[in-house]
XYZ file of C-alpha atoms in Angstrom:
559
model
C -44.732 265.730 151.102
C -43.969 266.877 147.897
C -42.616 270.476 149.474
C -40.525 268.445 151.455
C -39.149 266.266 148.491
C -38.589 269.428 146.823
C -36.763 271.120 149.265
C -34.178 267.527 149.721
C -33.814 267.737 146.133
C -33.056 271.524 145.865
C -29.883 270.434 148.658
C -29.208 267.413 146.807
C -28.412 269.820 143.955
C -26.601 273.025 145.960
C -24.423 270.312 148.565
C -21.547 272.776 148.813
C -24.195 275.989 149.414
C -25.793 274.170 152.274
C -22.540 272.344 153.906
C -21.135 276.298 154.015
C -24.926 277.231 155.831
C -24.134 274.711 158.029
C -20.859 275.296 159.062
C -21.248 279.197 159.530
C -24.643 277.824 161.879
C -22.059 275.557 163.917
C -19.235 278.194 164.056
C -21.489 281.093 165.182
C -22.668 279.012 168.189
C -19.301 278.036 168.504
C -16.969 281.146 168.098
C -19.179 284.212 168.306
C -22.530 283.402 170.648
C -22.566 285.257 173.486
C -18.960 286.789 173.546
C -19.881 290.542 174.225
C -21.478 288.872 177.599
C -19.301 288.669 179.756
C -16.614 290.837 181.161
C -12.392 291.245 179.242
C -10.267 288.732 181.556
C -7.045 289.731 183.045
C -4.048 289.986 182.630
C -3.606 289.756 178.689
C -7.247 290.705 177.226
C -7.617 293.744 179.860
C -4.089 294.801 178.803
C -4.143 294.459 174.913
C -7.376 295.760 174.261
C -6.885 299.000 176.729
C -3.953 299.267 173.968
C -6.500 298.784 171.203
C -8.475 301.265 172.759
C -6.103 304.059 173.173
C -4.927 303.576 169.721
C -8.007 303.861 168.732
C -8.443 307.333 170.241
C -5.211 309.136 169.960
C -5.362 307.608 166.226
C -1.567 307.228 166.236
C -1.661 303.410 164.577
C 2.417 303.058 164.661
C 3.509 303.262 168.201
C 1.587 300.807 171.037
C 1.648 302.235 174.333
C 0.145 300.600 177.290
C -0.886 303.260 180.539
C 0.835 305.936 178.880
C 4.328 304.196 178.375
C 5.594 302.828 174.767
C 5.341 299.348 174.604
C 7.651 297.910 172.055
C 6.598 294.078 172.528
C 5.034 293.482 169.694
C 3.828 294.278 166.636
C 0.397 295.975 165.903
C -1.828 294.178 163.594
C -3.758 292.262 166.583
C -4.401 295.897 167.449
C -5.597 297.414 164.226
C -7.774 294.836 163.528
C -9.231 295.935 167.395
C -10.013 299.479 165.849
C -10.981 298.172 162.823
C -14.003 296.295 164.885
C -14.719 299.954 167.014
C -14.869 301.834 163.870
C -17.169 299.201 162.150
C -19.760 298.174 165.114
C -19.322 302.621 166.518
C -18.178 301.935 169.989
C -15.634 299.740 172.176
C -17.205 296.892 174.227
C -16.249 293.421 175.236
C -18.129 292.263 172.026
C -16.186 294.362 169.421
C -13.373 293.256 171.443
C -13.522 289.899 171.208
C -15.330 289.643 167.829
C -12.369 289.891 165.402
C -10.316 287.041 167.077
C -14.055 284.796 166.753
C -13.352 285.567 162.813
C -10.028 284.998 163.188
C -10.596 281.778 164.059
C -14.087 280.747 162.153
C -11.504 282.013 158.971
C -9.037 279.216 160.245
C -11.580 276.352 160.197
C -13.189 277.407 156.774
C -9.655 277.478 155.551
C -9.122 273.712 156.336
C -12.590 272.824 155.648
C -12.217 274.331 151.790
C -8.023 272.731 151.965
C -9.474 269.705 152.350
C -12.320 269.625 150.194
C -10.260 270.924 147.343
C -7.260 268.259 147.954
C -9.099 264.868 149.380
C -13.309 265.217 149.554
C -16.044 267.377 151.139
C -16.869 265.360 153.637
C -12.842 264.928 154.728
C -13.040 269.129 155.274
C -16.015 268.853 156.932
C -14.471 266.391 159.689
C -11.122 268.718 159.638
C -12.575 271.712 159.951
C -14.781 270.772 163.099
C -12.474 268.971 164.523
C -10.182 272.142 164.970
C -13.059 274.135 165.946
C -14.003 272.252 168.705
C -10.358 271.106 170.366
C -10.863 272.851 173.765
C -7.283 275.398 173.347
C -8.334 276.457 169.976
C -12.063 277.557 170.927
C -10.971 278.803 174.053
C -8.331 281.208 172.661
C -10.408 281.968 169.564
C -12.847 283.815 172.240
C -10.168 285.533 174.041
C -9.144 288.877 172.607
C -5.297 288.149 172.937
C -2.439 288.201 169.934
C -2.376 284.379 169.417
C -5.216 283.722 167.137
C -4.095 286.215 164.468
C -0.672 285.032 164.388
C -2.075 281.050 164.113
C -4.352 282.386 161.335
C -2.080 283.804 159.242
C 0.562 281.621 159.676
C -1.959 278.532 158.473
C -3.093 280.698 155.160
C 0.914 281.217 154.615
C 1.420 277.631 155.126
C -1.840 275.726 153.581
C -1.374 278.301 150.726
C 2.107 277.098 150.451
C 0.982 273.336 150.401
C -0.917 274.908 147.728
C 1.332 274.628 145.111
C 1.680 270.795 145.261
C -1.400 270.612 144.224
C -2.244 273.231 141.495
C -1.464 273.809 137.914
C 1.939 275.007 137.186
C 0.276 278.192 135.158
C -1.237 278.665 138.930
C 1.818 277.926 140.922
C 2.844 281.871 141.557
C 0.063 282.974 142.788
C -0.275 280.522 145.934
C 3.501 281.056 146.238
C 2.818 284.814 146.485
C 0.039 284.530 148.774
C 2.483 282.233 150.799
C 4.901 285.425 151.454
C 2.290 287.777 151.798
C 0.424 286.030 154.255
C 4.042 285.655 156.155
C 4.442 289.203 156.278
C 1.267 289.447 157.938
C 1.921 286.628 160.480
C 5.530 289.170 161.392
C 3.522 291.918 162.082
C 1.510 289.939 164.199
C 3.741 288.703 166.579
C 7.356 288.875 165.116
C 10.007 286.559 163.928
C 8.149 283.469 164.942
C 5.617 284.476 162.053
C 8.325 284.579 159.903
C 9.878 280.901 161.084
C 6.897 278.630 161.153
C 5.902 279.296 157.840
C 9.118 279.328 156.044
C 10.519 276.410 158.549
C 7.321 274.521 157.233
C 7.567 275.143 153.807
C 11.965 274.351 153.715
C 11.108 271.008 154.645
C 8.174 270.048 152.756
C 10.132 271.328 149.705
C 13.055 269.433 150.365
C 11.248 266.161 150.798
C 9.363 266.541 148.283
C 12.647 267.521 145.933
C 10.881 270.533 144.776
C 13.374 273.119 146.888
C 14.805 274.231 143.573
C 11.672 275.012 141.957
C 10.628 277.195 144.823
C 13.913 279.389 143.977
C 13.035 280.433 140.868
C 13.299 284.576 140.265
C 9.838 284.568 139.188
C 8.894 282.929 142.814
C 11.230 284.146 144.831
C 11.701 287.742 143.880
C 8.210 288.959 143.811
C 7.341 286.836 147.133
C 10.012 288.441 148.846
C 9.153 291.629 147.451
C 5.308 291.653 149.126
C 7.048 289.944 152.093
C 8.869 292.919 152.714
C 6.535 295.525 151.335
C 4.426 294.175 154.306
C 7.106 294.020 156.662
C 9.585 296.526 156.338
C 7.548 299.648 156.324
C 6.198 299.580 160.058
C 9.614 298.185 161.882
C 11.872 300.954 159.953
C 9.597 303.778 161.143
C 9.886 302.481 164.752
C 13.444 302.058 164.579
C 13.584 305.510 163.263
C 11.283 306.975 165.883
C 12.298 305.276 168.778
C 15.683 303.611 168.229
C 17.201 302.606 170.510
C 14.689 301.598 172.978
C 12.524 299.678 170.208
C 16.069 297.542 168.640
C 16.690 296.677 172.301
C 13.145 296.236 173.428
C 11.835 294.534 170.504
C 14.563 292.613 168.988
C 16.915 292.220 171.442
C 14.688 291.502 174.376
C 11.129 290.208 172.890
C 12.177 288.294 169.992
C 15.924 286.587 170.680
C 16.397 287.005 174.504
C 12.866 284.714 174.671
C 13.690 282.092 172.468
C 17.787 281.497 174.086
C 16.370 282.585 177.333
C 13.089 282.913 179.573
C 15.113 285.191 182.411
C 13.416 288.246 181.360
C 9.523 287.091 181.685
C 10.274 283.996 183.916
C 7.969 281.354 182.024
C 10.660 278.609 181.645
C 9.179 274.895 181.147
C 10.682 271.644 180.475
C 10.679 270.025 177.024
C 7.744 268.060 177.651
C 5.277 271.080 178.012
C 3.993 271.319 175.179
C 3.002 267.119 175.031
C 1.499 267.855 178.195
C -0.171 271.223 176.765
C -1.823 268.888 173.831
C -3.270 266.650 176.126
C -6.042 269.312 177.435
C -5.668 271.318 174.577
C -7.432 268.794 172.135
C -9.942 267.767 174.498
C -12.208 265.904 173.219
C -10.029 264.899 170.647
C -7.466 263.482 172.393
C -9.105 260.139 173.920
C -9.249 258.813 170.359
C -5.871 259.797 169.577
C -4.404 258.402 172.364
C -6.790 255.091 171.119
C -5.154 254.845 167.559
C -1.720 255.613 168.608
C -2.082 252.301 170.677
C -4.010 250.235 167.832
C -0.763 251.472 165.481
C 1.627 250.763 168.189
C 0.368 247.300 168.930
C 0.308 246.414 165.028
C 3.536 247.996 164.669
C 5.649 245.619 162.572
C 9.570 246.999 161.246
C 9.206 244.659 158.336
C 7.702 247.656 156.348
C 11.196 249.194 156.352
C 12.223 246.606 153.970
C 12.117 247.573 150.543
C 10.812 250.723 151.729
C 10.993 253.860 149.351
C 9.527 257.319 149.771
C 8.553 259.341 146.674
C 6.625 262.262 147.251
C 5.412 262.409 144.136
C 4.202 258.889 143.565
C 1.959 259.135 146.563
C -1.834 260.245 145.835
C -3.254 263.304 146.894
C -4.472 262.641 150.176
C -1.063 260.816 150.990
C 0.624 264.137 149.758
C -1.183 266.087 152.489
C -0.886 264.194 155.430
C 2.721 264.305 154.774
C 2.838 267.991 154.646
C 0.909 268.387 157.810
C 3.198 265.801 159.219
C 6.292 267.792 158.492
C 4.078 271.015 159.858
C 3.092 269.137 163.287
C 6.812 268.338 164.133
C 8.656 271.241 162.826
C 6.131 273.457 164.849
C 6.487 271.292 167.968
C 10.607 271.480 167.667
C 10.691 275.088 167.273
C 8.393 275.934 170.255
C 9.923 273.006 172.543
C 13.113 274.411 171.755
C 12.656 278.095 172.813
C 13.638 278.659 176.393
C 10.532 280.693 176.951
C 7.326 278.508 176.910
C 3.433 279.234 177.185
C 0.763 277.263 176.551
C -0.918 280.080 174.207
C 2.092 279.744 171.575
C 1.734 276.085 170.555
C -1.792 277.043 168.824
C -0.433 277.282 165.149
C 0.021 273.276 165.509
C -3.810 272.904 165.942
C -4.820 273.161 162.491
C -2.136 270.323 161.178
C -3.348 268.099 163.600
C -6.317 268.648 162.782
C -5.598 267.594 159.172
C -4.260 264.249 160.753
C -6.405 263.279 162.723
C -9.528 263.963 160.154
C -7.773 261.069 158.097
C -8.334 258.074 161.020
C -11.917 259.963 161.566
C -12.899 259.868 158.201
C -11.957 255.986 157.770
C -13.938 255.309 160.876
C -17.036 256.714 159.676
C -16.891 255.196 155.787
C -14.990 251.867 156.413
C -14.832 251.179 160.225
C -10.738 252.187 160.276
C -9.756 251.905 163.691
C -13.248 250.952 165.290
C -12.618 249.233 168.192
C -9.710 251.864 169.389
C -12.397 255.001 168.629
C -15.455 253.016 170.500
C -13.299 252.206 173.432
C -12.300 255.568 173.935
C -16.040 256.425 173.412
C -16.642 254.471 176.412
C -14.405 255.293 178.448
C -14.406 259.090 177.971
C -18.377 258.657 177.689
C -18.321 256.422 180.628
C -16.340 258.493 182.578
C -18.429 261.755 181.831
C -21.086 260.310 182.935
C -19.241 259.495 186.333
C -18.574 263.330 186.693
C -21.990 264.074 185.633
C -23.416 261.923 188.755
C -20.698 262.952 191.383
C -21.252 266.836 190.585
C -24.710 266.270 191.611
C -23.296 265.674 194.546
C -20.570 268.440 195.157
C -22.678 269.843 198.328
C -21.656 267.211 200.518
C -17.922 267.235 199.718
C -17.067 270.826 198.410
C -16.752 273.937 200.907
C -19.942 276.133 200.867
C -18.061 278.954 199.719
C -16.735 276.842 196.870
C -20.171 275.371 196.007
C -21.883 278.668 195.741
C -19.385 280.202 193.195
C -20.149 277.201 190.774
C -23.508 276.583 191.090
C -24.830 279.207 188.417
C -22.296 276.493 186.421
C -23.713 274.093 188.026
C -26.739 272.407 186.328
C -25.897 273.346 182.745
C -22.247 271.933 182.881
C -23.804 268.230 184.142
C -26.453 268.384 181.768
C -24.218 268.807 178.679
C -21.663 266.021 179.962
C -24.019 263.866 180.947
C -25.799 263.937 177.751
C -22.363 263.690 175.868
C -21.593 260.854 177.308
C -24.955 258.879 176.834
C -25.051 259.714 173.453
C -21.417 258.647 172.224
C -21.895 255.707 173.963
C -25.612 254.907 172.894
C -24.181 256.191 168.810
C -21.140 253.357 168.900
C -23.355 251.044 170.252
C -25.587 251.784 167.475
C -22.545 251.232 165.377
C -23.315 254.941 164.192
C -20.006 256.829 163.754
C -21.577 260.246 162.128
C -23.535 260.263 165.774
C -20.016 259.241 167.530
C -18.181 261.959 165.691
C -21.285 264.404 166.212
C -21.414 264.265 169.728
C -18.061 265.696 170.615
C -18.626 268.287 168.226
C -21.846 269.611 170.214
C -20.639 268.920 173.809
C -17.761 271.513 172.867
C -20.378 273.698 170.879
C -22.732 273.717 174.347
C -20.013 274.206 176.358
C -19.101 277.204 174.298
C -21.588 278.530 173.298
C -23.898 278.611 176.653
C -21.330 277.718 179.175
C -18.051 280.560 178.756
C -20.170 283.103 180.399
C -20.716 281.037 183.467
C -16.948 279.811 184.073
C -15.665 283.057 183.158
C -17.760 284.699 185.685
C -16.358 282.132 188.179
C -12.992 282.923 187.733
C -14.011 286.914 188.297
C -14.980 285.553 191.935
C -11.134 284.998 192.655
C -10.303 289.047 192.653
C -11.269 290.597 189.615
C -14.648 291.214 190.231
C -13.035 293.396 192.986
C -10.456 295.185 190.691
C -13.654 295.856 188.288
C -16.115 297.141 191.131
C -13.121 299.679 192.598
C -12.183 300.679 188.628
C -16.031 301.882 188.001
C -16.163 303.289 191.551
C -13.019 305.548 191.258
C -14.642 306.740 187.556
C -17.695 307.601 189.159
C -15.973 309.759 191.374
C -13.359 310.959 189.341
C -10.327 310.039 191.809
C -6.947 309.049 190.983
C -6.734 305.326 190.423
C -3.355 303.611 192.285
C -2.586 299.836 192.126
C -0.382 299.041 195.346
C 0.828 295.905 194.488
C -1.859 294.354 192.633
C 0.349 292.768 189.749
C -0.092 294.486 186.814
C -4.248 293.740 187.094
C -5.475 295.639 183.803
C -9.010 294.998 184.431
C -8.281 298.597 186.881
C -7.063 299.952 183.879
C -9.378 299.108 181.127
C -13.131 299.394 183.314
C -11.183 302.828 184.786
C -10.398 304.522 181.306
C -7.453 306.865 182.600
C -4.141 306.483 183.476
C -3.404 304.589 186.727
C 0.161 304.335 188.943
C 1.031 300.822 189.772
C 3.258 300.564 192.055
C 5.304 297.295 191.143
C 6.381 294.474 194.564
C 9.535 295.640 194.369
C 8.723 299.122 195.525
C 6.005 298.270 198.389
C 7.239 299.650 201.243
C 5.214 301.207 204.069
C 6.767 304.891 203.336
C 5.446 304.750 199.983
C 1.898 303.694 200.858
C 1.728 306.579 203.620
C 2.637 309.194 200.227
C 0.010 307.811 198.329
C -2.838 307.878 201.122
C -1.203 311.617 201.739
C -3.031 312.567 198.495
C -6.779 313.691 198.910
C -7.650 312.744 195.880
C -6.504 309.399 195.650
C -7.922 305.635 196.335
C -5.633 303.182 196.606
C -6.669 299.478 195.281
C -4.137 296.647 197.456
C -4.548 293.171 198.116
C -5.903 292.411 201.577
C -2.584 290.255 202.858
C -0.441 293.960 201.522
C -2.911 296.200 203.934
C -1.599 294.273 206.897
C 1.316 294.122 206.318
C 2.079 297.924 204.744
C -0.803 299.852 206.923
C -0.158 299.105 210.409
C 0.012 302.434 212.126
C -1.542 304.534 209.300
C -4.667 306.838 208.622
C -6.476 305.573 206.470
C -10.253 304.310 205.510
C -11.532 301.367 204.015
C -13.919 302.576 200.717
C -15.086 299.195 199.076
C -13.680 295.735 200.344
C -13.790 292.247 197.876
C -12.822 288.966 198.605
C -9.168 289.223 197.475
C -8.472 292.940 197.466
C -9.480 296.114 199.833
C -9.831 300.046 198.295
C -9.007 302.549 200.629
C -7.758 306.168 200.878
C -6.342 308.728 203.729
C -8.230 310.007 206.434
């Protein structure tokens, strides 16, 4: 007993040491377990880290190309941070791949767990910080080796550092402000002008209400910040433009960075203004059931008599007023300037993530110390609970109703998947019955930490069923045999590319034509990858022989 005493007293006395232990214990399982398991998923991860990869071996760190041609999409600090992890960990794997975008984002949650410690309590970053590491978009994307992540976690240090300075001493105030600007630079050369917006949009705003906008203009601020800004910035995009103008101006700018915001012509990924409402709704799973619960508690106790007499000072308002303000204003300029853009994807809303976050940690927080909200949070709790247990007890059903082909691909899924829902939702419901809200808030944050942590491998392997376990078996066959890889209408499937290692010719739709796949089987030395529905329709009448043959795509070469 008394080691045991001793050993509650000794983290009694070191709270902020052991609340750190714990969260790196929760983000590992979250964020990094198991990532190097499991094959890169096509299109983007295949694509960007072949990029990473070649970069990493010609050692030319300015200019991206992709299968031998420039690529002047974006910029390249997703990409050095890629050869960063090769040169560290001595080789180039799934798990090197994927590992900087887990610190990426186990960086972004410590940064709002440590925000909000510093600004409203420890136990207020605690709540923030796992809430945004366990809304379903955020993990998900924060184990996929794709662009987003960096450019959400630098433009959260550029814009948490700027909320910063309504919060330090004055004699500290230029520092956080030049950490603001650097931090934007490095958001730019992560993914372009929107790094430079969201920040700067952010911080406009949040200096205007809080009538501090002229403060921010000082020389001393201003002058120096825009200095590292562009010392950051500048560099990289004036070699390019020197080197390859003016492919890159067109490309880049033109194209990549204003033609997608006024336009979506060029890539086709137009959406209506509501996307991104709809986006949120998976994206903070399991979040989202109690948001949608105290939206209707506020709703229903709306009242407009506290417009009367109402005044807004910024700086009357108490610390942890202060902040939810400023991740107000962050939530809804982010949300206007992505609903805006013509161009829409679900991966771009993910800077918002953190803000909301922020929010929502407030209504958590008062439901755990002073039962805020408590009926609204325990009747989502039992519905959500309720209704996971549902699934949980059909699934175990799925062989009656479910195709056989269907029910083999998700068994390996199977069992685990029911056990950690079903368990999720008896416990949340069991906790609020209980009337104990650490065990309500606990339990969503370990059915997401299962699911991640045991449960990626298993439903990225079942997507792999649907084709690319066929472009990855013909990639590794044509390297074992050292023949000339071509994609005949495959759509731009990287996963040939990156599990081949060499150059490959993809032949785009527009140029499938029967003539073109008789020149290409012409060639001894060549095997031709194709969907299945293509080879009917292109190979009637030629020689030809089958080689390997998936579900969704055939690889063949001339007799």
């Amino acid at each position: 007993m008394n080691v045991i005493t001793r050993t509650f007293d000794f983290v009694k006395k070191h709270p902020e040491w052991f609340t750190v232990l714990g969260l790196c214990i929760l983000f590992y399982f979250i964020f990094f377990h198991n990532i190097g398991n499991y094959p890169l998923m096509d299109v983007d991860e295949t694509r960007y880290v072949s990029m990473a990869r070649d970069m990493f071996h010609t050692k030319d760190f300015m200019t991206l190309v992709l299968d031998d041609d420039y690529f002047f999409e974006k910029p390249p600090l997703f990409f050095w941070g890629e050869c960063i992890s090769f040169a560290i960990f001595g080789k180039i794997n799934e798990f090197t791949a994927r590992f900087p975008v887990a610190l990426y984002g186990m960086l972004t949650c410590f940064l709002t767990y440590f925000m909000g410690k510093k600004i409203v309590s420890r136990k207020y970053g605690i709540v923030s910080s796992l809430i945004l590491a366990t809304s379903l978009e955020f993990v998900i994307l924060a184990k996929f080796a794709i662009l987003d992540i960096v450019v959400s976690t630098c433009v959260a240090f550029s814009i948490m550092l700027g909320f910063l300075t309504f919060f330090c001493k004055d004699e500290n105030k230029k520092f956080f402000i030049w950490l603001f600007y650097i931090f934007s630079g490095l958001a730019v050369m992560a993914k372009g002008i929107p790094g430079f917006v969201l920040p700067f949009g952010v911080m406009f705003f949040a200096l205007l209400i809080a009538d501090k906008l002229k403060s921010a203009l000082k020389p001393k601020y201003l002058f120096a910040g825009l200095g590292f800004f562009l010392l950051i910035v500048l560099p990289w995009h004036l070699l390019m433009l020197k080197i390859h103008n003016p492919a890159f101006y067109e490309e880049y700018i033109i194209k990549h960075h204003l033609a997608r915001f006024f336009t979506s012509n060029d890539i086709d990924r137009s959406a209506p203004w509501w996307f991104y409402f709809v986006n949120l709704i998976w994206g903070l799973v399991p979040w989202i059931f109690s948001i949608i619960a105290i939206c209707i508690a506020k709703v229903k106790n709306f009242s407009f008599g506290i417009f009367k007499n109402f005044k807004f000072k910024f700086d009357e308002l108490n610390d942890s007023n202060k902040y939810l303000v400023l991740n107000w204003i962050a939530v809804i300029f982010i949300m206007l300037f992505f609903t805006s853009s013509s161009t829409k994807l679900i991966t771009y809303i993910l800077p918002i993530f953190v803000h909301i976050a922020c929010i929502l940690a407030f209504a958590w927080l008062g439901y755990i110390e002073n039962a805020n909200y408590k009926k609204a949070i325990n009747l989502s709790v039992y519905i959500f609970g309720g209704f996971a247990l549902l699934l949980s007890f059909l699934a175990l059903f799925t062989p009656l109703y479910l195709p056989e082909w269907l029910y083999n691909d998700i068994y390996p899924s199977k069992w685990l998947t029911i056990s950690f829902v079903a368990l999720f939702g008896f416990s949340s419901i069991i906790c609020a019955v209980k009337n104990k809200p650490w065990g309500v808030f606990f339990s969503h944050v370990i059915f997401i930490l299962l699911l991640s942590a045991f449960c990626t491998k298993q439903y990225f392997l079942l997507d792999y069923k649907f084709g690319q376990n066929d472009l990855m078996e013909f990639a590794k066959y044509a390297q074992d045999t050292k023949d000339l890889l071509i994609s005949f209408g495959d759509g731009r499937r990287y996963s040939l590319l990156y599990y081949y290692g060499a150059h490959i010719k993809y032949i785009e739709d527009e140029e499938l034509t029967r003539d073109n796949l008789e020149e290409e089987l012409e060639k001894n030395d060549a095997l031709i990858s194709m969907k299945k529905k293509n080879l009917e329709k292109y190979a009637q009448g030629l020689k030809y022989k089958t080689v390997l043959e998936g579900r969704k795509y055939i690889l063949i070469r001339g007799k």
